[in-house]
Every structure is written in C-alpha cells, then in structure tokens.
CSV table of C-alpha atoms in Angstrom, one decimal:
chain,number,residue,atom,x,y,z
A,1,MET,CA,0.0,0.0,0.0
A,2,GLN,CA,3.0,2.3,0.0
A,3,SER,CA,2.6,5.5,-2.0
A,4,HIS,CA,4.9,5.1,-4.9
A,5,VAL,CA,4.8,6.2,-8.5
A,6,ARG,CA,7.4,6.0,-11.2
A,7,GLY,CA,10.3,8.4,-10.5
A,8,ARG,CA,9.3,9.0,-6.9
A,9,PRO,CA,10.9,7.0,-4.1
A,10,PRO,CA,8.6,4.9,-1.8
A,11,ALA,CA,7.5,6.5,1.4
A,12,GLU,CA,9.5,5.8,4.5
A,13,VAL,CA,6.9,7.0,6.9
A,14,ALA,CA,3.1,6.7,7.0
A,15,VAL,CA,1.8,9.9,8.6
A,16,VAL,CA,-1.5,9.2,10.3
A,17,ILE,CA,-3.6,12.2,11.1
A,18,VAL,CA,-6.9,11.6,13.0
A,19,ALA,CA,-9.3,14.4,12.0
A,20,PHE,CA,-12.5,15.6,13.6
A,21,ASN,CA,-13.7,19.0,12.5
A,22,SER,CA,-10.1,20.2,12.3
A,23,GLY,CA,-10.7,23.1,10.0
A,24,ALA,CA,-7.9,24.8,8.2
A,25,TRP,CA,-5.4,23.3,10.6
A,26,LEU,CA,-5.7,20.0,8.8
A,27,ASP,CA,-4.8,21.6,5.4
A,28,ARG,CA,-1.8,23.3,7.0
A,29,ALA,CA,-0.6,20.1,8.7
A,30,ILE,CA,-0.7,18.1,5.5
A,31,THR,CA,1.1,20.9,3.6
A,32,ARG,CA,3.9,20.9,6.1
A,33,VAL,CA,4.2,17.1,6.2
A,34,LEU,CA,4.5,16.9,2.4
A,35,GLU,CA,7.4,19.4,2.5
A,36,SER,CA,9.4,17.0,4.5
A,37,THR,CA,13.0,16.1,3.5
A,38,ILE,CA,12.2,12.4,3.2
A,39,PRO,CA,9.4,10.7,1.3
A,40,VAL,CA,6.2,10.3,3.3
A,41,SER,CA,2.6,9.3,2.8
A,42,VAL,CA,-0.4,10.8,4.6
A,43,ILE,CA,-3.5,9.0,5.8
A,44,VAL,CA,-6.3,11.2,7.1
A,45,SER,CA,-8.4,9.0,9.4
A,46,ASP,CA,-11.6,11.0,9.6
A,47,ASN,CA,-13.9,10.6,12.6
A,48,GLY,CA,-17.0,12.0,10.9
A,49,SER,CA,-16.0,15.6,10.3
A,50,THR,CA,-18.9,17.9,9.3
A,51,ASP,CA,-17.0,21.2,8.9
A,52,GLY,CA,-16.0,20.8,5.3
A,53,SER,CA,-12.4,20.1,6.1
A,54,ILE,CA,-12.3,16.7,4.5
A,55,THR,CA,-13.9,18.1,1.3
A,56,ARG,CA,-11.1,20.6,1.2
A,57,VAL,CA,-8.5,17.8,1.5
A,58,ARG,CA,-10.1,16.0,-1.4
A,59,ASP,CA,-10.1,19.2,-3.5
A,60,CYS,CA,-6.5,20.0,-2.7
A,61,TRP,CA,-4.9,16.5,-2.8
A,62,GLY,CA,-7.4,14.3,-4.5
A,63,GLU,CA,-5.0,13.6,-7.4
A,64,ASP,CA,-1.9,13.2,-5.1
A,65,ASP,CA,-1.1,9.5,-4.5
A,66,ARG,CA,0.7,10.5,-1.3
A,67,VAL,CA,-2.6,11.5,0.5
A,68,ARG,CA,-5.4,9.1,1.3
A,69,ILE,CA,-8.6,9.5,3.4
A,70,ILE,CA,-10.3,6.8,5.5
A,71,ALA,CA,-13.8,8.1,6.2
A,72,HIS,CA,-15.4,6.3,9.2
A,73,GLY,CA,-18.6,8.2,9.1
A,74,ARG,CA,-18.8,8.7,12.8
A,75,ASN,CA,-16.5,9.4,15.8
A,76,LEU,CA,-14.8,6.1,16.7
A,77,GLY,CA,-12.4,7.7,19.1
A,78,PHE,CA,-8.7,8.5,18.6
A,79,ALA,CA,-7.2,5.1,19.3
A,80,THR,CA,-9.6,3.2,17.1
A,81,ALA,CA,-9.1,5.7,14.2
A,82,VAL,CA,-5.3,5.3,14.6
A,83,ASN,CA,-5.5,1.5,14.5
A,84,ARG,CA,-7.6,1.5,11.4
A,85,ALA,CA,-5.2,3.7,9.6
A,86,ILE,CA,-2.2,1.6,10.7
A,87,GLU,CA,-3.9,-1.5,9.4
A,88,GLN,CA,-4.2,0.1,6.0
A,89,SER,CA,-0.6,1.1,5.6
A,90,ASP,CA,2.6,-0.8,5.3
A,91,GLU,CA,5.5,1.7,5.6
A,92,PRO,CA,8.2,0.6,8.0
A,93,THR,CA,7.5,3.5,10.4
A,94,VAL,CA,4.3,5.2,11.4
A,95,LEU,CA,3.9,8.8,12.6
A,96,LEU,CA,0.9,9.8,14.6
A,97,LEU,CA,0.4,13.5,14.1
A,98,ASN,CA,-2.3,15.8,15.5
A,99,PRO,CA,-4.1,17.9,12.8
A,100,ASP,CA,-3.1,21.1,14.7
A,101,CYS,CA,0.6,20.1,14.8
A,102,GLU,CA,3.0,21.6,12.3
A,103,VAL,CA,6.4,20.1,11.4
A,104,GLN,CA,9.5,21.7,9.9
A,105,PRO,CA,10.9,20.2,6.7
A,106,GLU,CA,13.6,18.3,8.6
A,107,THR,CA,11.6,17.4,11.7
A,108,ILE,CA,10.5,13.9,10.6
A,109,GLU,CA,13.9,13.0,9.2
A,110,ARG,CA,15.7,14.0,12.4
A,111,VAL,CA,13.4,12.0,14.6
A,112,LEU,CA,13.6,9.0,12.3
A,113,ASP,CA,17.4,9.2,12.3
A,114,SER,CA,17.4,9.1,16.1
A,115,LEU,CA,14.9,6.3,16.2
A,116,ARG,CA,17.0,4.2,13.8
A,117,GLY,CA,20.2,5.2,15.7
A,118,ASP,CA,19.1,3.5,18.9
A,119,VAL,CA,18.7,-0.3,18.4
A,120,ARG,CA,16.4,-0.5,21.5
A,121,ALA,CA,14.2,2.4,20.5
A,122,GLY,CA,10.6,1.7,19.4
A,123,MET,CA,9.1,5.2,19.5
A,124,ALA,CA,10.4,8.7,19.4
A,125,GLY,CA,9.1,12.3,19.5
A,126,PRO,CA,10.5,15.8,18.9
A,127,ARG,CA,10.5,18.9,21.1
A,128,VAL,CA,6.9,19.9,20.8
A,129,CYS,CA,6.5,23.6,21.3
A,130,ASN,CA,3.6,26.0,21.9
A,131,PRO,CA,3.0,28.6,19.1
A,132,ASP,CA,5.1,31.1,21.1
A,133,GLY,CA,8.1,28.8,20.9
A,134,SER,CA,8.1,27.6,24.5
A,135,GLU,CA,8.3,23.8,25.2
A,136,GLN,CA,4.8,22.4,25.7
A,137,ALA,CA,3.9,20.6,28.9
A,138,GLY,CA,3.7,16.9,28.3
A,139,CYS,CA,6.3,17.0,25.6
A,140,ARG,CA,8.6,14.8,27.8
A,141,ARG,CA,7.2,13.5,31.0
A,142,LEU,CA,7.0,10.8,33.7
A,143,ASP,CA,4.4,8.2,34.2
A,144,PRO,CA,1.4,9.8,36.0
A,145,THR,CA,1.2,7.1,38.6
A,146,PRO,CA,-1.4,7.3,41.4
A,147,GLN,CA,1.4,8.1,43.8
A,148,ARG,CA,2.7,11.0,41.7
A,149,ALA,CA,-0.9,12.2,41.2
A,150,LEU,CA,-1.3,12.4,44.9
A,151,GLU,CA,2.0,14.3,45.3
A,152,TRP,CA,0.8,16.7,42.6
A,153,ALA,CA,-2.5,17.3,44.4
A,154,PHE,CA,-0.8,17.9,47.8
A,155,ASP,CA,2.1,19.9,46.3
A,156,ARG,CA,1.8,22.9,48.7
A,157,PRO,CA,1.5,20.8,52.0
A,158,LEU,CA,4.5,18.7,50.9
A,159,ARG,CA,6.6,21.8,50.2
A,160,TRP,CA,5.7,23.1,53.7
A,161,LEU,CA,7.1,19.9,55.0
A,162,GLY,CA,10.3,20.5,53.1
A,163,ARG,CA,9.6,17.9,50.3
A,164,ILE,CA,9.6,18.9,46.7
A,165,PRO,CA,7.2,16.7,44.6
A,166,GLN,CA,8.7,15.5,41.4
A,167,GLY,CA,5.6,16.2,39.2
A,168,PHE,CA,5.0,14.7,35.8
A,169,ASN,CA,6.3,17.2,33.2
A,170,LEU,CA,9.9,17.7,32.4
A,171,ALA,CA,9.5,20.7,30.2
A,172,ASN,CA,11.0,23.0,32.8
A,173,HIS,CA,14.2,20.9,33.0
A,174,PRO,CA,17.2,21.8,30.9
A,175,LEU,CA,17.2,20.3,27.4
A,176,PRO,CA,19.5,17.3,27.0
A,177,PRO,CA,22.4,17.6,24.4
A,178,GLY,CA,20.9,14.9,22.3
A,179,PRO,CA,18.2,12.2,22.1
A,180,VAL,CA,17.4,10.6,25.5
A,181,SER,CA,15.2,7.9,26.8
A,182,VAL,CA,12.1,9.2,28.7
A,183,GLU,CA,9.1,7.6,30.2
A,184,ALA,CA,6.6,9.3,27.9
A,185,ILE,CA,6.4,11.7,25.0
A,186,SER,CA,3.6,13.9,23.5
A,187,GLY,CA,0.8,12.1,21.6
A,188,ALA,CA,0.8,15.1,19.2
A,189,PHE,CA,3.8,13.6,17.4
A,190,MET,CA,4.7,9.9,18.0
A,191,LEU,CA,7.0,8.2,15.4
A,192,VAL,CA,6.8,4.4,15.9
A,193,GLU,CA,8.6,1.4,14.3
A,194,ARG,CA,6.0,-0.9,12.7
A,195,GLU,CA,7.9,-4.0,13.9
A,196,ALA,CA,7.6,-2.6,17.5
A,197,ILE,CA,3.8,-2.2,17.0
A,198,ARG,CA,3.6,-5.8,15.9
A,199,ARG,CA,5.2,-6.8,19.2
A,200,VAL,CA,3.6,-4.4,21.6
A,201,GLY,CA,0.1,-4.4,19.9
A,202,PRO,CA,-2.1,-1.5,18.7
A,203,MET,CA,-3.4,1.3,20.7
A,204,ASP,CA,-5.9,0.4,23.5
A,205,GLU,CA,-9.3,1.2,22.1
A,206,GLY,CA,-10.7,1.3,25.6
A,207,TYR,CA,-9.6,4.9,25.6
A,208,PHE,CA,-11.8,7.2,23.5
A,209,LEU,CA,-9.8,10.4,23.8
A,210,HIS,CA,-6.7,11.1,25.9
A,211,GLY,CA,-4.7,8.5,27.9
A,212,GLU,CA,-4.0,6.2,25.0
A,213,ASP,CA,-0.6,7.9,24.3
A,214,LEU,CA,0.6,7.4,27.8
A,215,ASP,CA,-0.7,3.8,27.7
A,216,TRP,CA,1.3,3.1,24.5
A,217,CYS,CA,4.5,4.6,25.9
A,218,ARG,CA,4.1,2.5,29.1
A,219,ARG,CA,3.5,-0.7,27.1
A,220,PHE,CA,6.5,0.0,24.8
A,221,ARG,CA,8.7,0.5,27.8
A,222,ASP,CA,7.3,-2.7,29.5
A,223,ALA,CA,8.2,-4.6,26.3
A,224,GLY,CA,11.8,-3.4,26.6
A,225,TYR,CA,11.8,-0.5,24.1
A,226,HIS,CA,13.2,3.0,24.6
A,227,VAL,CA,10.9,5.9,24.1
A,228,LEU,CA,13.1,8.7,22.8
A,229,PHE,CA,12.9,12.5,23.2
A,230,VAL,CA,14.7,14.3,20.4
A,231,PRO,CA,15.4,17.9,21.4
A,232,ASP,CA,16.9,19.2,18.2
A,233,ALA,CA,13.7,18.3,16.1
A,234,ILE,CA,10.9,20.8,16.5
A,235,ALA,CA,7.1,20.5,16.0
A,236,THR,CA,4.6,23.3,16.9
A,237,HIS,CA,1.3,22.2,18.4
A,238,ALA,CA,-1.7,24.6,18.7
A,239,LYS,CA,-3.4,22.1,21.1
A,240,GLY,CA,-7.1,21.4,21.4
A,241,THR,CA,-8.4,23.0,18.2
A,242,SER,CA,-10.8,20.1,17.4
A,243,SER,CA,-12.2,19.8,20.9
A,244,ARG,CA,-13.0,23.4,21.7
A,245,GLY,CA,-16.6,23.0,20.7
A,246,ARG,CA,-17.2,20.1,23.2
A,247,PRO,CA,-15.3,21.1,26.4
A,248,VAL,CA,-17.4,19.0,28.8
A,249,ARG,CA,-17.2,15.8,26.7
A,250,THR,CA,-13.5,16.3,26.1
A,251,GLU,CA,-12.7,16.8,29.7
A,252,TRP,CA,-14.9,13.8,30.7
A,253,HIS,CA,-13.0,11.6,28.4
A,254,LYS,CA,-9.7,13.0,29.6
A,255,HIS,CA,-10.5,12.2,33.2
A,256,ARG,CA,-12.0,8.8,32.4
A,257,GLY,CA,-8.9,8.0,30.5
A,258,MET,CA,-6.7,8.9,33.4
A,259,VAL,CA,-8.6,6.6,35.7
A,260,ARG,CA,-8.4,3.8,33.2
A,261,TYR,CA,-4.7,4.3,33.0
A,262,TYR,CA,-4.3,4.1,36.8
A,263,ARG,CA,-6.4,1.0,37.1
A,264,LYS,CA,-4.6,-0.7,34.2
A,265,PHE,CA,-1.1,-0.3,35.5
A,266,SER,CA,-1.4,-0.1,39.3
A,267,GLY,CA,0.0,-2.9,41.4
A,268,SER,CA,-2.0,-5.3,43.5
A,269,ALA,CA,-0.3,-4.6,46.8
A,270,LEU,CA,-2.4,-2.8,49.4
A,271,PRO,CA,-0.5,0.5,49.3
A,272,ASP,CA,-0.9,0.5,45.5
A,273,ARG,CA,-4.6,-0.2,45.8
A,274,LEU,CA,-5.1,2.5,48.3
A,275,ALA,CA,-3.2,5.0,46.2
A,276,LEU,CA,-5.3,4.0,43.2
A,277,ALA,CA,-8.5,4.6,45.1
A,278,ALA,CA,-7.4,7.9,46.4
A,279,ALA,CA,-6.0,9.1,43.0
A,280,SER,CA,-9.2,8.0,41.1
A,281,THR,CA,-11.3,9.9,43.6
A,282,LEU,CA,-9.1,12.9,43.1
A,283,VAL,CA,-9.5,12.7,39.4
A,284,TRP,CA,-13.3,12.8,39.5
A,285,ALA,CA,-13.3,15.5,42.2
A,286,HIS,CA,-11.2,17.6,39.9
A,287,PHE,CA,-13.7,17.0,37.1
A,288,LEU,CA,-16.6,18.2,39.3
A,289,LEU,CA,-14.5,21.2,40.3
A,290,VAL,CA,-13.9,22.4,36.7
A,291,LEU,CA,-17.4,21.4,35.5
A,292,PRO,CA,-19.1,24.8,36.0
A,293,ARG,CA,-16.4,26.5,33.9
A,294,LEU,CA,-16.8,23.9,31.2
A,295,LEU,CA,-20.6,24.3,31.1
A,296,VAL,CA,-20.1,28.0,30.7
A,297,ALA,CA,-17.7,27.4,27.8
A,298,ARG,CA,-20.1,24.9,26.3
A,299,PHE,CA,-22.9,27.4,25.9
A,300,ARG,CA,-20.7,30.1,24.4
A,301,VAL,CA,-20.2,30.3,20.7
A,302,PRO,CA,-17.2,28.1,20.1
A,303,SER,CA,-14.0,30.0,19.3
A,304,ARG,CA,-12.3,28.0,16.7
A,305,ALA,CA,-9.0,29.6,16.2
A,306,ALA,CA,-7.5,29.5,12.7
A,307,PRO,CA,-3.9,28.9,11.8
A,308,PRO,CA,-1.8,32.0,11.5
A,309,ALA,CA,-1.6,33.6,8.1
A,310,GLU,CA,1.2,32.5,5.9
C-alpha cells in the first residue's frame, strides 16, 4: 500500500492524522508534512467531520497519490481511528500527528534518524512547542502514577514539610544535548517502528480520547523498548483545536482515560490499591470542580482559532 509512482521513491513514513472538524489546521498540517525532506505518505483517518475540512482535503490532494482519506462516518475515538489507519498502511514507520501540529521540513527525518540510531528504540518524538516557541507541557514526561498524582495534588503541603514533589512534566528541565530515553512523549507527534507495533500491539481502544498515548508509551517500555525524546527536532502544536466546541465531553474523556490508566497499571499490593482509590477519587473530584467553567464554555459560541496567516 505504500505511496509510490514512477520516478518517486517509496514513502519511508506513513503519517496518520486523525481528524474531527479540524478546520484549516488539517490543510496546513498536510502541507507541512508533504514538504518533509524524506518521502512520506499521509493517511487522514476521519472521525465523521462535518465542517467541510475533508472536502477541502479531497479538493487539494485528490490527485496526489501520497494522500489518502479513510472516512469512518462517525467518531470512533482517537485510538480506534489510529489503529484502522495503521492496518491500511505498510510503511516501515508510522507517525501519529495531530491535525493542529506543524512540522518543519527536517523534523520527521531528524526524529527518524534518532529512532534508527538506537537499536532499542521503538518510539520517538521531537521537542513539541507552543505557538510562542516555549516547550509544551507533556512533551517529555514521567508516568502519571497514582502516587505521583497524589503528590501533585498535595504539592503545597508537601513543600511546607520540606519535600519537593517531582511532578509529571519535564518541560521545565534543561534540554539534553541529544536524544534521551524518557518515560513518555507527547501524543501530538509519535514516530513508531512498525515492527515494534507488531510486538507491543495496537493502541488500546478502551480509551476514547486522551490517555492512549501514555498507555502506549508504558507498554512500549514494558516490552523493553526505549521511548526517545529528540530535542533538536521541532514541532509546533496549537493544542485542542478540534475539541473546543465540546469542552465537557472532552474533559470527561480525559478524566475517564486517566482513571483507566491508573487501574490498568497499578500494582495489586495494598499500598498501590489505596493510592489507586485515592487518585481515582481525586480525578473525579477535579472534574466536578472544573465542570461549572466547562458548562459556561459549552454554551458560548465556540471560538475556533484559525492557523496564523502565511
């Protein structure tokens, strides 16, 4: 199934973009990907978009053999849409890219070189930045274990006791001089070896939205693979553009995914079970705390930011 025509080298990377009412961001993401310094193909796995974005993709790239659309007709969730696209590709590596994430021409090649340069690596990601150039939280991070979640919740009391909680995000740490193994990378850009996917398995479709990226990182590491953070490769992520119109639903799935993650990877010893119960309660308490703000946002006219002008 590789995109290949006479005179054009076969694609080295299948870029999977899960779309759901992604607007002009989707056009821009595809444009940037096709400017990459290595041959790539693009699979848009569409979860029932109704905003005309898929029509625009067909109009712009309908004759380009590098771009394909898989239309599901309804919202299957992120993990399921990813898995369906991976099943319909055969490139040696797969890149999961959010539709509001832009790459530079050399980004994919640099991350791919780092992935291939570490014989134990199964997954790699770049330095994902906010539009202002700052490193995005979650770009490189630790496992959000129940114990760490409790430390985060009780950050201030712990600091009063002279203990500094480690937290999850490493974005405020100095950048390493080169690629390093981390516990988890951003789901906005995940470059994965197909052979590693065969061994680890597809994304867990029990997650609908959020949590599946952390789950996959954990399973890759449990299988003995390195998850690499590549600091000299840059991607810019606008974050959340497809979910702004459904803030309550999005946050509910985010919190549900976190609880699923805790339950899936927590130990069976009594301290682990107690931490799991406490952290799960904390997650849902947090959801109830932010619910009023989400409801207000839900009944406002959605503000769907457009990409910056060229």
